[in-house]
Amino acid sequence: MTILENFKILQQVGEYEKLLKKLGFHEAKLSPNDLSNFYFENTKEIYNFLPVYTHEVLQNYFENEKNIPNEEVLMFCTDELQNFGIAKLEADDIYIISSINGLIDEDDEDEEGHTSYKGERDFIPYEFDDKFARLLFNYLNENEELINYEFELRRVISGILNEHMILPLKEMTTILNKLNFKIDENYLYRFLNFKVGIGVFNMFLDESSEKTIVQIIGRGISPSENKDYLNFDANKFNYSVDYYVGRGTHF
């Protein structure tokens, strides 16, 4: 399957417009053909929206005859590659998305019944756009330092969230800059959303302060009842990179 064909599938299940918005095309109405050309001409920019495990997924794809190990972090990454049109949506995924969007009746199953086999195999076969996947894979092979940097940043972010649990995005950016990660809030916001994924944290706008807040999910802190996090001062903390890495859960 080509990226162009994958985009057309995303159109059918109501996900194509969401993809355009993710990529920042809020007003532009790019056709699948135009977006496909954009991908091939802007590989580096597209990678900015892909999970940190993209290189490992692609390496497995090419080395294991288009099969990906059935490991949670790699499956999450592959799902994201499907959402971005790089990998073909499987029948089960199309059913789930379409059902959520109200395009398929919940009781409309095939002759054998709707069944998901994820979790029952050591390897899962996938179909990528081989041309773009190879282009992206080559780019990442040539930029190993970028991959190492992203994984280190990811580990430190994990430790910061475990240590402080809830804090403004601005203060998290300050902590990271003190640790010599020279990034701004926009970069961190995108990194949290796309490189890490939002399964382990919640990011919301505190309307009273107009601050973006990051919180570990399920840690028992109610932002509506206790707003001490608004007074969080990153300059009071002088922990090292090693300290935060040690506090991390390596999500």
XYZ file of N, CA and C in Angstrom, residues 5-106:
306
model
N -2.644 5.765 -1.065
C -3.764 4.840 -0.845
C -4.194 4.843 0.625
N -3.224 4.927 1.518
C -3.539 4.965 2.950
C -4.314 6.219 3.316
N -3.945 7.356 2.697
C -4.668 8.599 2.960
C -6.132 8.477 2.526
N -6.358 7.790 1.443
C -7.728 7.619 0.951
C -8.544 6.747 1.909
N -7.873 5.765 2.519
C -8.546 4.948 3.538
C -8.881 5.815 4.756
N -7.930 6.660 5.157
C -8.177 7.555 6.287
C -9.339 8.501 5.992
N -9.467 8.915 4.735
C -10.615 9.744 4.337
C -11.914 8.991 4.544
N -11.934 7.727 4.156
C -13.155 6.917 4.230
C -13.637 6.735 5.664
N -12.700 6.686 6.615
C -13.081 6.448 8.012
C -13.079 7.738 8.840
N -12.992 8.882 8.163
C -13.130 10.162 8.844
C -11.916 10.611 9.631
N -10.726 10.120 9.294
C -9.524 10.462 10.048
C -8.575 11.384 9.282
N -8.837 11.610 8.014
C -7.904 12.392 7.195
C -7.827 13.852 7.645
N -8.962 14.468 7.932
C -8.969 15.866 8.374
C -8.245 16.015 9.711
N -8.377 15.014 10.571
C -7.683 15.050 11.862
C -6.174 15.007 11.644
N -5.742 14.221 10.668
C -4.323 14.140 10.352
C -3.795 15.489 9.874
N -4.546 16.152 9.006
C -4.137 17.474 8.519
C -3.953 18.453 9.672
N -4.880 18.402 10.635
C -4.783 19.305 11.787
C -3.573 18.974 12.637
N -3.284 17.679 12.825
C -2.105 17.283 13.583
C -0.838 17.872 12.968
N -0.797 17.890 11.654
C 0.383 18.358 10.943
C 0.431 19.876 10.828
N -0.608 20.539 11.320
C -0.616 22.002 11.311
C -1.341 22.631 10.150
N -1.999 21.822 9.339
C -2.754 22.352 8.202
C -4.194 22.615 8.636
N -4.382 23.599 9.481
C -5.703 23.878 10.037
C -6.642 24.502 9.001
N -6.096 25.308 8.138
C -6.919 25.989 7.138
C -6.771 25.360 5.753
N -5.562 24.916 5.447
C -5.311 24.367 4.103
C -6.071 23.061 3.917
N -6.598 22.875 2.739
C -7.315 21.661 2.388
C -6.471 20.860 1.400
N -5.464 20.181 1.924
C -4.584 19.422 1.055
C -5.261 18.147 0.590
N -5.153 17.870 -0.685
C -5.655 16.611 -1.223
C -4.708 15.497 -0.803
N -5.161 14.239 -0.805
C -4.255 13.133 -0.490
C -3.007 13.131 -1.372
N -3.172 13.488 -2.643
C -2.019 13.518 -3.539
C -1.021 14.604 -3.112
N -1.531 15.789 -2.745
C -0.664 16.877 -2.293
C 0.042 16.512 -0.983
N -0.688 15.858 -0.076
C -0.092 15.488 1.200
C 0.969 14.406 1.004
N 0.716 13.496 0.082
C 1.711 12.468 -0.226
C 3.003 13.106 -0.723
N 2.886 14.071 -1.619
C 4.078 14.777 -2.112
C 4.785 15.500 -0.978
N 3.999 16.082 -0.068
C 4.578 16.795 1.078
C 5.407 15.848 1.935
N 4.911 14.634 2.166
C 5.634 13.651 2.965
C 7.011 13.371 2.373
N 7.050 13.128 1.075
C 8.311 12.747 0.444
C 9.283 13.924 0.348
N 8.753 15.124 0.321
C 9.617 16.300 0.215
C 10.025 16.844 1.578
N 9.378 16.374 2.648
C 9.626 16.922 3.989
C 9.738 15.805 5.027
N 10.561 14.817 4.716
C 10.697 13.654 5.593
C 11.121 14.051 7.002
N 12.083 14.964 7.097
C 12.576 15.399 8.395
C 11.457 16.013 9.222
N 10.631 16.857 8.602
C 9.529 17.517 9.309
C 8.479 16.515 9.757
N 8.195 15.520 8.908
C 7.208 14.500 9.276
C 7.690 13.717 10.491
N 8.988 13.434 10.563
C 9.496 12.661 11.700
C 9.272 13.393 13.021
N 9.190 14.713 12.990
C 8.944 15.475 14.219
C 7.634 15.078 14.891
N 6.719 14.468 14.146
C 5.408 14.091 14.675
C 5.321 12.594 15.002
N 6.408 11.863 14.820
C 6.375 10.406 14.986
C 7.042 9.989 16.291
N 6.601 8.875 16.893
C 7.136 8.432 18.194
C 8.628 8.119 18.148
N 9.257 8.129 19.324
C 10.698 7.895 19.397
C 11.067 6.471 18.971
N 10.120 5.547 19.015
C 10.424 4.168 18.645
C 10.283 3.903 17.138
N 10.108 4.948 16.357
C 9.928 4.784 14.911
C 11.105 4.048 14.274
N 12.319 4.404 14.644
C 13.491 3.761 14.047
C 13.507 2.270 14.350
N 13.200 1.902 15.601
C 13.209 0.484 15.972
C 12.126 -0.284 15.223
N 10.962 0.339 15.049
C 9.884 -0.311 14.299
C 10.312 -0.539 12.849
N 10.887 0.482 12.228
C 11.309 0.354 10.833
C 12.427 -0.669 10.681
N 13.339 -0.702 11.640
C 14.427 -1.672 11.579
C 13.878 -3.100 11.632
N 12.931 -3.331 12.527
C 12.296 -4.649 12.601
C 11.529 -4.966 11.332
N 10.864 -3.963 10.784
C 10.070 -4.156 9.568
C 10.937 -4.661 8.427
N 12.086 -4.037 8.244
C 12.948 -4.419 7.121
C 13.775 -5.668 7.402
N 14.069 -5.933 8.671
C 14.896 -7.094 9.007
C 14.094 -8.363 9.240
N 12.806 -8.221 9.557
C 11.965 -9.385 9.889
C 10.854 -9.620 8.880
N 11.155 -9.326 7.626
C 10.198 -9.594 6.536
C 8.841 -8.973 6.809
N 8.865 -7.697 7.196
C 7.656 -6.890 7.385
C 6.825 -7.341 8.587
N 7.510 -7.848 9.596
C 6.854 -8.228 10.846
C 7.433 -7.405 11.995
N 6.565 -6.990 12.922
C 6.962 -6.183 14.058
C 6.759 -6.988 15.340
N 7.760 -7.030 16.252
C 7.568 -7.742 17.527
C 6.349 -7.215 18.272
N 5.589 -8.131 18.849
C 4.377 -7.757 19.563
C 4.730 -7.264 20.967
N 5.349 -6.076 21.005
C 5.707 -5.431 22.261
C 4.932 -4.126 22.364
N 4.502 -3.777 23.575
C 3.568 -2.666 23.761
C 4.055 -1.362 23.133
N 5.313 -0.990 23.417
C 5.798 0.298 22.907
C 5.896 0.293 21.385
N 6.238 -0.860 20.803
C 6.340 -0.936 19.345
C 4.959 -0.961 18.704
N 3.994 -1.592 19.380
C 2.627 -1.606 18.854
C 2.015 -0.207 18.888
N 2.287 0.539 19.972
C 1.807 1.920 20.050
C 2.396 2.732 18.898
N 3.692 2.558 18.674
C 4.360 3.304 17.605
C 3.779 2.937 16.251
N 3.573 1.649 16.013
C 3.032 1.205 14.725
C 1.616 1.724 14.522
N 0.830 1.759 15.584
C -0.515 2.341 15.483
C -0.440 3.797 15.043
N 0.536 4.537 15.585
C 0.700 5.928 15.192
C 1.131 6.046 13.728
N 1.985 5.139 13.282
C 2.397 5.147 11.870
C 1.195 4.872 10.967
N 0.267 4.075 11.438
C -0.974 3.864 10.697
C -1.793 5.152 10.654
N -1.882 5.827 11.786
C -2.655 7.069 11.849
C -2.078 8.149 10.944
N -0.776 8.085 10.697
C -0.123 9.061 9.823
C -0.032 8.570 8.379
N -0.644 7.433 8.089
C -0.706 6.963 6.712
C 0.525 6.252 6.224
N 1.522 6.059 7.068
C 2.767 5.415 6.654
C 2.596 3.905 6.590
N 1.759 3.372 7.476
C 1.417 1.959 7.476
C -0.066 1.806 7.167
N -0.396 0.721 6.546
C -1.788 0.456 6.181
C -2.608 0.141 7.418
N -3.798 0.737 7.501
C -4.726 0.377 8.565
C -5.203 -1.055 8.350
N -5.099 -1.867 9.400
C -5.596 -3.236 9.312
C -7.120 -3.253 9.389
N -7.702 -4.363 8.992
C -9.167 -4.472 8.958
C -9.769 -4.196 10.327
N -9.149 -4.735 11.381
C -9.671 -4.521 12.731
C -9.641 -3.052 13.099
N -8.553 -2.367 12.738
C -8.423 -0.952 13.069
C -9.453 -0.119 12.331
N -9.698 -0.447 11.058
C -10.714 0.268 10.287
C -12.082 0.065 10.911
N -12.364 -1.171 11.349
C -13.651 -1.459 11.985
C -13.834 -0.620 13.243
N -12.772 -0.581 14.074
C -12.862 0.157 15.338
C -13.079 1.640 15.091
N -12.261 2.244 14.204
C -12.371 3.677 13.921
C -13.733 3.993 13.325
N -14.155 3.192 12.363
C -15.421 3.449 11.703
C -16.585 3.295 12.663
N -16.497 2.305 13.548
C -17.543 2.105 14.534
C -17.641 3.304 15.470
N -16.481 3.820 15.900
C -16.470 4.998 16.769
C -17.087 6.188 16.061
N -16.797 6.330 14.780
C -17.306 7.460 14.016
C -18.739 7.248 13.518
N -19.326 6.121 13.873
C -20.709 5.865 13.492
C -20.895 5.461 12.045
N -19.834 4.956 11.410
C -19.933 4.584 9.999
C -20.282 3.111 9.806
N -20.093 2.314 10.870
C -20.381 0.887 10.784
C -21.264 0.504 11.954
N -22.282 -0.274 11.710
C -23.159 -0.748 12.766
C -22.356 -1.643 13.708
N -22.555 -1.489 15.006
C -21.812 -2.271 15.997
C -21.984 -3.770 15.784
